[in-house]
Amino acid sequence: MHLKNEYRKETVIQKSRFITCVTYATTPEEAKDYIDYIRQEFQDATHVCTAYIVGKNDAYQKSNDNHEPAGTAGIPILEAIRQAGLSNTVCCVVRYFGGIKLGAGGLIRAYGGCTSAALKEAYKVDDVIIDTWHASYPYEYVGGVENWIRTYTSDFTFTYDDQAHCDFAYESVDLESTLMDLTKGNLELKKTGTTIHEVPVTD
């Protein structure tokens, strides 16, 4: 599960403004580029604390307290990403100090809580592997076959020569029997590979 795109959420805690910025990244370089981008955007902030989990099997994990007391910002952000079950995620929590000190415990709750709240609201997807197919069939079955393909499959394209052809993605095991029924057995079907679809995740 990962984020589809960037999401931001602002929270005020004891007069301090916390602006949580989260996005999708797949490499440490992409994560660092996003962190640099946020720090450039919020140059006047008191702190921009960060964490990321990226790479295959969450290979790269890093956090930064950005001058907050050690362990009170970056690690809580990182832990919130872990608890959300997300991979390939980078988070920056921007703080504008409001004049009231929160103490170590307050900072941990603030940074972890702001991150958790933003990640809960952010648009998330799962990557699902789906088979891709090529079908060939006589013109007399174009109407029924193509209506079914447009309704139930994805990524479809149609071509025509001495027969009608379609390339499409579909994940169900009943595909061949369904198309054979529609064409009374006059169909050639072959698997051509796989593709990845992003499926929305709902809490």
Short mmCIF file of C-alpha atoms in Angstrom, two decimals:
data_model
loop_
_atom_site.label_atom_id
_atom_site.label_comp_id
_atom_site.label_asym_id
_atom_site.label_seq_id
_atom_site.Cartn_x
_atom_site.Cartn_y
_atom_site.Cartn_z
CA MET A 1 0.00 0.00 0.00
CA HIS A 2 1.30 3.46 -0.85
CA LEU A 3 0.18 7.04 -1.35
CA LYS A 4 -1.21 8.00 -4.73
CA ASN A 5 -0.09 11.63 -4.55
CA GLU A 6 0.92 14.43 -2.21
CA TYR A 7 -1.30 15.33 0.72
CA ARG A 8 -1.03 18.16 3.25
CA LYS A 9 -2.76 18.77 6.55
CA GLU A 10 -2.38 21.65 8.99
CA THR A 11 -2.90 21.34 12.76
CA VAL A 12 -2.48 23.86 15.58
CA ILE A 13 -1.20 22.51 18.91
CA GLN A 14 -0.58 24.89 21.80
CA LYS A 15 -0.31 27.82 19.35
CA SER A 16 2.32 26.05 17.22
CA ARG A 17 1.37 25.39 13.58
CA PHE A 18 2.18 21.93 12.26
CA ILE A 19 1.91 21.44 8.50
CA THR A 20 2.25 17.79 7.56
CA CYS A 21 3.30 17.09 3.97
CA VAL A 22 3.36 13.50 2.73
CA THR A 23 3.97 12.01 -0.68
CA TYR A 24 5.01 8.93 -2.64
CA ALA A 25 8.70 8.23 -3.33
CA THR A 26 10.49 5.05 -4.38
CA THR A 27 14.17 5.88 -3.77
CA PRO A 28 16.20 7.77 -1.16
CA GLU A 29 17.03 10.32 -3.86
CA GLU A 30 13.35 11.01 -4.56
CA ALA A 31 12.68 11.30 -0.83
CA LYS A 32 15.56 13.73 -0.34
CA ASP A 33 14.43 15.81 -3.33
CA TYR A 34 10.97 16.15 -1.78
CA ILE A 35 12.45 17.09 1.60
CA ASP A 36 14.61 19.74 -0.08
CA TYR A 37 11.53 21.03 -1.92
CA ILE A 38 9.51 21.37 1.30
CA ARG A 39 12.39 23.02 3.17
CA GLN A 40 12.75 25.50 0.32
CA GLU A 41 9.02 26.23 0.36
CA PHE A 42 8.95 26.74 4.13
CA GLN A 43 12.28 28.51 4.60
CA ASP A 44 10.91 30.60 7.47
CA ALA A 45 9.68 27.60 9.51
CA THR A 46 11.13 26.91 12.95
CA HIS A 47 11.63 23.22 12.11
CA VAL A 48 11.04 20.88 9.17
CA CYS A 49 11.31 17.38 10.63
CA THR A 50 11.33 14.43 8.29
CA ALA A 51 11.23 10.67 7.82
CA TYR A 52 10.92 8.24 4.95
CA ILE A 53 10.54 4.55 4.21
CA VAL A 54 11.39 3.70 0.59
CA GLY A 55 12.79 0.95 -1.60
CA LYS A 56 12.13 -2.74 -2.07
CA ASN A 57 11.18 -4.40 1.22
CA ASP A 58 11.40 -0.97 2.89
CA ALA A 59 15.18 -1.11 2.54
CA TYR A 60 15.80 2.59 3.22
CA GLN A 61 14.48 4.17 6.40
CA LYS A 62 15.66 7.47 7.80
CA SER A 63 14.48 10.23 10.12
CA ASN A 64 15.67 13.71 11.05
CA ASP A 65 14.74 15.84 14.09
CA ASN A 66 15.91 19.11 12.47
CA HIS A 67 17.03 20.65 15.79
CA GLU A 68 14.10 19.44 17.86
CA PRO A 69 15.28 17.44 20.95
CA ALA A 70 16.72 14.10 19.83
CA GLY A 71 14.09 11.42 19.27
CA THR A 72 11.07 13.73 19.63
CA ALA A 73 10.24 14.34 15.95
CA GLY A 74 11.85 12.20 13.25
CA ILE A 75 11.38 8.86 15.00
CA PRO A 76 7.69 9.48 15.85
CA ILE A 77 7.10 10.45 12.20
CA LEU A 78 8.87 7.28 11.03
CA GLU A 79 6.89 5.13 13.45
CA ALA A 80 3.62 6.66 12.25
CA ILE A 81 4.49 5.69 8.66
CA ARG A 82 5.22 2.13 9.83
CA GLN A 83 1.99 1.90 11.80
CA ALA A 84 0.02 3.10 8.78
CA GLY A 85 1.36 0.09 6.85
CA LEU A 86 2.74 2.28 4.08
CA SER A 87 5.79 1.77 1.91
CA ASN A 88 7.56 4.24 -0.39
CA THR A 89 6.45 7.17 1.73
CA VAL A 90 8.19 10.41 2.70
CA CYS A 91 6.83 12.80 5.31
CA CYS A 92 7.83 16.32 6.31
CA VAL A 93 6.25 17.98 9.34
CA VAL A 94 6.75 21.76 9.24
CA ARG A 95 6.53 23.55 12.59
CA TYR A 96 6.05 27.23 13.27
CA PHE A 97 6.72 27.67 16.99
CA GLY A 98 3.88 29.44 18.77
CA GLY A 99 5.65 30.39 22.00
CA ILE A 100 4.55 27.50 24.22
CA LYS A 101 7.02 24.67 24.78
CA LEU A 102 5.51 21.21 24.48
CA GLY A 103 8.15 19.18 26.29
CA ALA A 104 9.56 15.89 24.99
CA GLY A 105 6.34 13.94 25.45
CA GLY A 106 4.27 16.66 23.87
CA LEU A 107 6.56 16.85 20.86
CA ILE A 108 6.45 13.08 20.35
CA ARG A 109 2.65 13.12 20.47
CA ALA A 110 2.46 16.16 18.20
CA TYR A 111 4.77 14.91 15.45
CA GLY A 112 3.50 11.33 15.56
CA GLY A 113 -0.13 12.40 15.79
CA CYS A 114 0.07 14.92 12.96
CA THR A 115 1.68 12.31 10.72
CA SER A 116 -0.87 9.63 11.58
CA ALA A 117 -3.77 12.02 10.94
CA ALA A 118 -2.43 13.09 7.54
CA LEU A 119 -1.70 9.52 6.44
CA LYS A 120 -5.17 8.41 7.46
CA GLU A 121 -6.78 11.06 5.27
CA ALA A 122 -4.38 10.79 2.31
CA TYR A 123 -5.47 8.92 -0.83
CA LYS A 124 -3.89 5.46 -0.76
CA VAL A 125 -3.67 2.65 -3.32
CA ASP A 126 -2.57 -0.96 -3.58
CA ASP A 127 -0.65 -2.20 -6.60
CA VAL A 128 -2.47 -5.24 -8.04
CA ILE A 129 -0.97 -7.43 -10.78
CA ILE A 130 -3.50 -8.16 -13.55
CA ASP A 131 -3.13 -10.44 -16.58
CA THR A 132 -3.15 -8.97 -20.08
CA TRP A 133 -4.74 -10.77 -23.03
CA HIS A 134 -5.13 -10.75 -26.81
CA ALA A 135 -8.37 -11.98 -28.38
CA SER A 136 -9.23 -12.52 -32.07
CA TYR A 137 -12.78 -13.17 -33.28
CA PRO A 138 -14.97 -12.92 -36.42
CA TYR A 139 -16.71 -9.65 -37.23
CA GLU A 140 -20.15 -11.11 -36.64
CA TYR A 141 -19.39 -11.18 -32.89
CA VAL A 142 -17.95 -7.67 -32.61
CA GLY A 143 -21.02 -6.17 -30.94
CA GLY A 144 -21.35 -8.67 -28.10
CA VAL A 145 -17.64 -9.14 -27.46
CA GLU A 146 -16.71 -5.48 -27.50
CA ASN A 147 -19.64 -4.48 -25.35
CA TRP A 148 -18.52 -7.05 -22.76
CA ILE A 149 -14.86 -5.95 -22.98
CA ARG A 150 -15.73 -2.27 -22.58
CA THR A 151 -17.91 -3.09 -19.56
CA TYR A 152 -15.74 -5.57 -17.64
CA THR A 153 -12.09 -5.10 -18.65
CA SER A 154 -9.55 -2.28 -18.70
CA ASP A 155 -6.72 -0.92 -20.85
CA PHE A 156 -8.47 -2.21 -23.97
CA THR A 157 -7.59 -1.38 -27.58
CA PHE A 158 -9.31 -2.70 -30.71
CA THR A 159 -7.76 -3.41 -34.13
CA TYR A 160 -9.23 -4.87 -37.30
CA ASP A 161 -7.95 -6.80 -40.32
CA ASP A 162 -9.48 -10.03 -41.61
CA GLN A 163 -10.79 -10.44 -38.05
CA ALA A 164 -11.44 -8.23 -35.04
CA HIS A 165 -8.79 -8.10 -32.33
CA CYS A 166 -8.61 -6.75 -28.83
CA ASP A 167 -5.84 -6.32 -26.28
CA PHE A 168 -7.04 -5.84 -22.70
CA ALA A 169 -6.42 -6.45 -19.01
CA TYR A 170 -8.62 -8.72 -16.92
CA GLU A 171 -8.10 -10.59 -13.65
CA SER A 172 -10.91 -13.12 -13.46
CA VAL A 173 -10.43 -16.85 -14.10
CA ASP A 174 -13.72 -17.23 -16.04
CA LEU A 175 -12.48 -15.21 -19.00
CA GLU A 176 -12.11 -17.92 -21.64
CA SER A 177 -15.50 -19.55 -21.01
CA THR A 178 -17.23 -16.15 -21.05
CA LEU A 179 -15.73 -15.09 -24.38
CA MET A 180 -16.26 -18.55 -25.92
CA ASP A 181 -19.95 -18.30 -25.02
CA LEU A 182 -20.17 -14.86 -26.65
CA THR A 183 -18.58 -16.13 -29.88
CA LYS A 184 -20.01 -19.67 -29.91
CA GLY A 185 -16.45 -20.98 -29.67
CA ASN A 186 -15.12 -18.86 -32.56
CA LEU A 187 -12.38 -17.07 -30.64
CA GLU A 188 -8.62 -17.25 -30.19
CA LEU A 189 -7.39 -16.09 -26.79
CA LYS A 190 -3.86 -15.87 -25.45
CA LYS A 191 -2.26 -14.36 -22.40
CA THR A 192 0.29 -11.68 -23.32
CA GLY A 193 1.72 -10.70 -19.92
CA THR A 194 0.78 -8.72 -16.86
CA THR A 195 0.23 -5.12 -15.88
CA ILE A 196 -0.07 -3.29 -12.56
CA HIS A 197 -3.28 -1.52 -11.57
CA GLU A 198 -3.64 0.85 -8.65
CA VAL A 199 -6.66 -0.05 -6.55
CA PRO A 200 -7.98 2.56 -4.07
CA VAL A 201 -7.66 1.65 -0.39
CA THR A 202 -10.48 2.60 1.94
CA ASP A 203 -10.15 2.60 5.71
#
